């Protein structure tokens, strides 16, 4: 059983410089704040005692699951970031713009309790906002029309790519029997882009 509550707030300020009538660059400064609260309980039920060869443990001999490993992570972290962009107008009816935003990285402490051995361990949970790159094109096909309404018609296309896999890098939602120190030295989670 797992519960995860995660929120991110981003404040930003940006400025641009028009270097010529057809070319401009810009930059932005962001401050992001993450608030994370997660709770995970790994339970085990082994009424037929299949846990290990010759192992008989009355703790898990019931049909109802018994909590084995519990993981909690609660806290907040802040991170600064920069973004960069450019705008170019190669033709009076055509504009091209691009922007790159690297994702902020946060760390919040997590604690895992092994109810079987009574031991606990702490580790840092890492959450990272994805990097994003975007390019956009705007076209005013009827800019020479006699109609003011037709002149203002603008068609735009934006393409954005962000690395969703970055979010899961370093994130441990909860420990389990399979990912505990007795069975595995480390564990990793992945998310396809």
Tab-separated table of C-alpha atoms in Angstrom:
chain	number	residue	atom	x	y	z
A	1	UNK	CA	0.000	0.000	0.000
A	2	UNK	CA	1.391	3.395	-0.957
A	3	UNK	CA	0.309	7.020	-0.751
A	4	UNK	CA	2.158	9.818	-2.514
A	5	UNK	CA	1.364	13.537	-2.354
A	6	UNK	CA	3.727	15.719	-4.352
A	7	UNK	CA	3.363	19.358	-5.367
A	8	UNK	CA	5.724	21.751	-7.138
A	9	UNK	CA	5.391	25.525	-7.326
A	10	UNK	CA	7.546	27.490	-9.781
A	11	UNK	CA	8.072	31.257	-9.702
A	12	UNK	CA	9.868	32.841	-12.626
A	13	UNK	CA	11.024	36.172	-14.016
A	14	UNK	CA	12.328	36.646	-17.516
A	15	UNK	CA	13.820	39.315	-19.751
A	16	UNK	CA	14.480	39.602	-23.462
A	17	UNK	CA	16.867	41.612	-25.601
A	18	UNK	CA	15.982	42.587	-29.151
A	19	UNK	CA	19.355	42.529	-30.894
A	20	UNK	CA	17.910	43.471	-34.295
A	21	UNK	CA	14.416	43.996	-35.774
A	22	UNK	CA	14.334	40.293	-36.702
A	23	UNK	CA	16.257	38.602	-33.871
A	24	UNK	CA	15.927	38.510	-30.086
A	25	UNK	CA	17.241	36.403	-27.207
A	26	UNK	CA	15.956	35.950	-23.682
A	27	UNK	CA	16.636	34.295	-20.359
A	28	UNK	CA	14.560	33.440	-17.348
A	29	UNK	CA	15.278	32.734	-13.695
A	30	UNK	CA	13.063	30.259	-11.852
A	31	UNK	CA	12.784	29.250	-8.230
A	32	UNK	CA	10.956	25.958	-7.719
A	33	UNK	CA	9.696	24.531	-4.412
A	34	UNK	CA	8.747	20.897	-3.909
A	35	UNK	CA	6.577	19.561	-1.089
A	36	UNK	CA	6.620	15.768	-0.758
A	37	UNK	CA	4.735	13.410	1.524
A	38	UNK	CA	4.837	9.669	0.887
A	39	UNK	CA	4.037	6.593	2.922
A	40	UNK	CA	4.530	3.021	1.758
A	41	UNK	CA	3.931	-0.245	3.635
A	42	UNK	CA	5.248	-3.533	2.290
A	43	UNK	CA	3.259	-6.392	3.824
A	44	UNK	CA	3.741	-10.153	3.772
A	45	UNK	CA	1.381	-13.063	4.274
A	46	UNK	CA	2.815	-16.598	4.157
A	47	UNK	CA	0.259	-19.035	5.648
A	48	UNK	CA	1.944	-22.015	3.923
A	49	UNK	CA	5.443	-20.921	5.091
A	50	UNK	CA	6.971	-20.586	1.626
A	51	UNK	CA	9.216	-17.687	2.700
A	52	UNK	CA	12.319	-19.855	2.736
A	53	UNK	CA	13.353	-23.520	2.847
A	54	UNK	CA	12.677	-24.954	6.301
A	55	UNK	CA	11.539	-21.561	7.568
A	56	UNK	CA	8.678	-21.481	10.047
A	57	UNK	CA	7.674	-18.015	11.224
A	58	UNK	CA	4.338	-17.737	13.081
A	59	UNK	CA	4.334	-13.954	12.479
A	60	UNK	CA	3.377	-14.434	8.828
A	61	UNK	CA	1.409	-17.688	9.164
A	62	UNK	CA	-1.948	-15.889	8.945
A	63	UNK	CA	-3.920	-15.191	5.785
A	64	UNK	CA	-3.999	-11.449	6.576
A	65	UNK	CA	-0.892	-9.506	5.528
A	66	UNK	CA	1.486	-8.310	8.255
A	67	UNK	CA	3.454	-5.035	7.784
A	68	UNK	CA	7.074	-5.844	7.003
A	69	UNK	CA	8.789	-2.678	5.750
A	70	UNK	CA	7.437	0.858	6.098
A	71	UNK	CA	8.862	3.860	4.255
A	72	UNK	CA	8.043	7.506	4.998
A	73	UNK	CA	9.249	10.639	3.271
A	74	UNK	CA	8.030	14.065	4.306
A	75	UNK	CA	9.566	17.465	3.652
A	76	UNK	CA	10.244	20.211	1.158
A	77	UNK	CA	13.142	21.559	-0.864
A	78	UNK	CA	13.803	24.552	-3.125
A	79	UNK	CA	15.951	24.793	-6.243
A	80	UNK	CA	16.875	27.610	-8.654
A	81	UNK	CA	16.975	27.253	-12.420
A	82	UNK	CA	17.665	29.131	-15.653
A	83	UNK	CA	15.965	28.996	-19.039
A	84	UNK	CA	17.150	30.325	-22.381
A	85	UNK	CA	15.257	31.286	-25.523
A	86	UNK	CA	15.592	32.870	-28.946
A	87	UNK	CA	13.206	34.422	-31.481
A	88	UNK	CA	13.895	34.935	-35.193
A	89	UNK	CA	11.775	36.457	-37.959
A	90	UNK	CA	13.321	35.341	-41.269
A	91	UNK	CA	10.322	36.630	-43.277
A	92	UNK	CA	7.666	39.266	-42.458
A	93	UNK	CA	5.008	36.519	-42.360
A	94	UNK	CA	7.062	33.919	-40.481
A	95	UNK	CA	8.476	33.760	-36.941
A	96	UNK	CA	10.486	30.979	-35.277
A	97	UNK	CA	11.145	30.686	-31.537
A	98	UNK	CA	12.851	28.164	-29.272
A	99	UNK	CA	13.360	27.689	-25.543
A	100	UNK	CA	15.330	25.326	-23.296
A	101	UNK	CA	14.418	24.777	-19.621
A	102	UNK	CA	16.588	22.465	-17.519
A	103	UNK	CA	14.617	20.769	-14.743
A	104	UNK	CA	15.133	21.535	-11.065
A	105	UNK	CA	16.398	18.779	-8.752
A	106	UNK	CA	15.114	18.263	-5.204
A	107	UNK	CA	16.134	16.035	-2.280
A	108	UNK	CA	13.878	15.060	0.622
A	109	UNK	CA	14.908	12.684	3.408
A	110	UNK	CA	13.164	9.305	3.620
A	111	UNK	CA	13.187	6.736	6.422
A	112	UNK	CA	12.587	2.994	6.071
A	113	UNK	CA	11.658	0.833	9.088
A	114	UNK	CA	12.074	-2.938	8.940
A	115	UNK	CA	9.419	-4.283	11.343
A	116	UNK	CA	10.911	-7.792	11.194
A	117	UNK	CA	14.352	-6.805	12.516
A	118	UNK	CA	13.382	-3.550	14.258
A	119	UNK	CA	16.055	-1.628	12.332
A	120	UNK	CA	15.676	1.575	10.367
A	121	UNK	CA	17.646	3.366	7.688
A	122	UNK	CA	17.571	6.837	6.156
A	123	UNK	CA	18.237	7.920	2.595
A	124	UNK	CA	17.622	10.931	0.391
A	125	UNK	CA	14.733	10.734	-2.039
A	126	UNK	CA	15.505	12.596	-5.255
A	127	UNK	CA	12.800	14.181	-7.391
A	128	UNK	CA	13.705	15.982	-10.570
A	129	UNK	CA	11.572	18.069	-12.880
A	130	UNK	CA	12.122	17.081	-16.502
A	131	UNK	CA	14.339	19.039	-18.878
A	132	UNK	CA	12.274	20.608	-21.655
A	133	UNK	CA	13.140	21.895	-25.111
A	134	UNK	CA	10.608	23.499	-27.424
A	135	UNK	CA	10.482	25.097	-30.850
A	136	UNK	CA	7.583	27.010	-32.340
A	137	UNK	CA	6.637	28.496	-35.708
A	138	UNK	CA	4.063	31.234	-36.364
A	139	UNK	CA	2.802	32.148	-39.849
A	140	UNK	CA	0.445	34.921	-40.964
A	141	UNK	CA	-0.549	33.734	-44.461
A	142	UNK	CA	-2.959	36.601	-45.246
A	143	UNK	CA	-0.960	39.552	-43.942
A	144	UNK	CA	-1.355	41.442	-47.276
A	145	UNK	CA	-5.123	41.004	-47.357
A	146	UNK	CA	-7.356	44.093	-47.522
A	147	UNK	CA	-9.360	42.740	-44.581
A	148	UNK	CA	-7.961	43.621	-41.178
A	149	UNK	CA	-9.516	40.467	-39.747
A	150	UNK	CA	-7.802	38.284	-42.359
A	151	UNK	CA	-4.473	40.054	-41.774
A	152	UNK	CA	-4.566	39.046	-38.121
A	153	UNK	CA	-5.035	35.335	-38.876
A	154	UNK	CA	-2.016	33.517	-37.411
A	155	UNK	CA	-1.291	29.809	-37.615
A	156	UNK	CA	1.104	28.431	-35.001
A	157	UNK	CA	2.763	25.102	-34.334
A	158	UNK	CA	4.709	24.227	-31.173
A	159	UNK	CA	6.730	21.078	-30.624
A	160	UNK	CA	8.013	20.318	-27.139
A	161	UNK	CA	10.083	17.423	-25.851
A	162	UNK	CA	10.648	16.726	-22.192
A	163	UNK	CA	12.478	13.866	-20.510
A	164	UNK	CA	9.872	12.214	-18.311
A	165	UNK	CA	12.420	9.552	-17.333
A	166	UNK	CA	14.281	12.189	-15.296
A	167	UNK	CA	11.432	12.305	-12.767
A	168	UNK	CA	11.984	8.733	-11.536
A	169	UNK	CA	15.792	8.926	-11.427
A	170	UNK	CA	16.738	8.694	-7.746
A	171	UNK	CA	13.131	8.388	-6.526
A	172	UNK	CA	12.372	5.499	-4.171
A	173	UNK	CA	8.626	5.408	-3.542
A	174	UNK	CA	8.986	2.687	-0.919
A	175	UNK	CA	11.162	-0.205	0.173
A	176	UNK	CA	9.879	-3.750	-0.043
A	177	UNK	CA	11.140	-7.258	0.728
A	178	UNK	CA	12.743	-7.410	-2.705
A	179	UNK	CA	14.483	-4.026	-2.399
A	180	UNK	CA	15.580	-4.290	1.250
A	181	UNK	CA	19.265	-4.429	2.132
A	182	UNK	CA	19.070	-8.177	2.913
A	183	UNK	CA	18.061	-9.020	-0.685
A	184	UNK	CA	19.346	-6.170	-2.876
A	185	UNK	CA	22.201	-3.720	-2.555
A	186	UNK	CA	20.300	-1.032	-4.444
A	187	UNK	CA	17.108	-0.542	-6.396
A	188	UNK	CA	16.181	1.684	-9.314
A	189	UNK	CA	12.928	2.745	-10.928
A	190	UNK	CA	12.597	3.884	-14.501
A	191	UNK	CA	10.048	5.789	-16.551
A	192	UNK	CA	10.148	5.835	-20.345
A	193	UNK	CA	10.355	9.220	-22.083
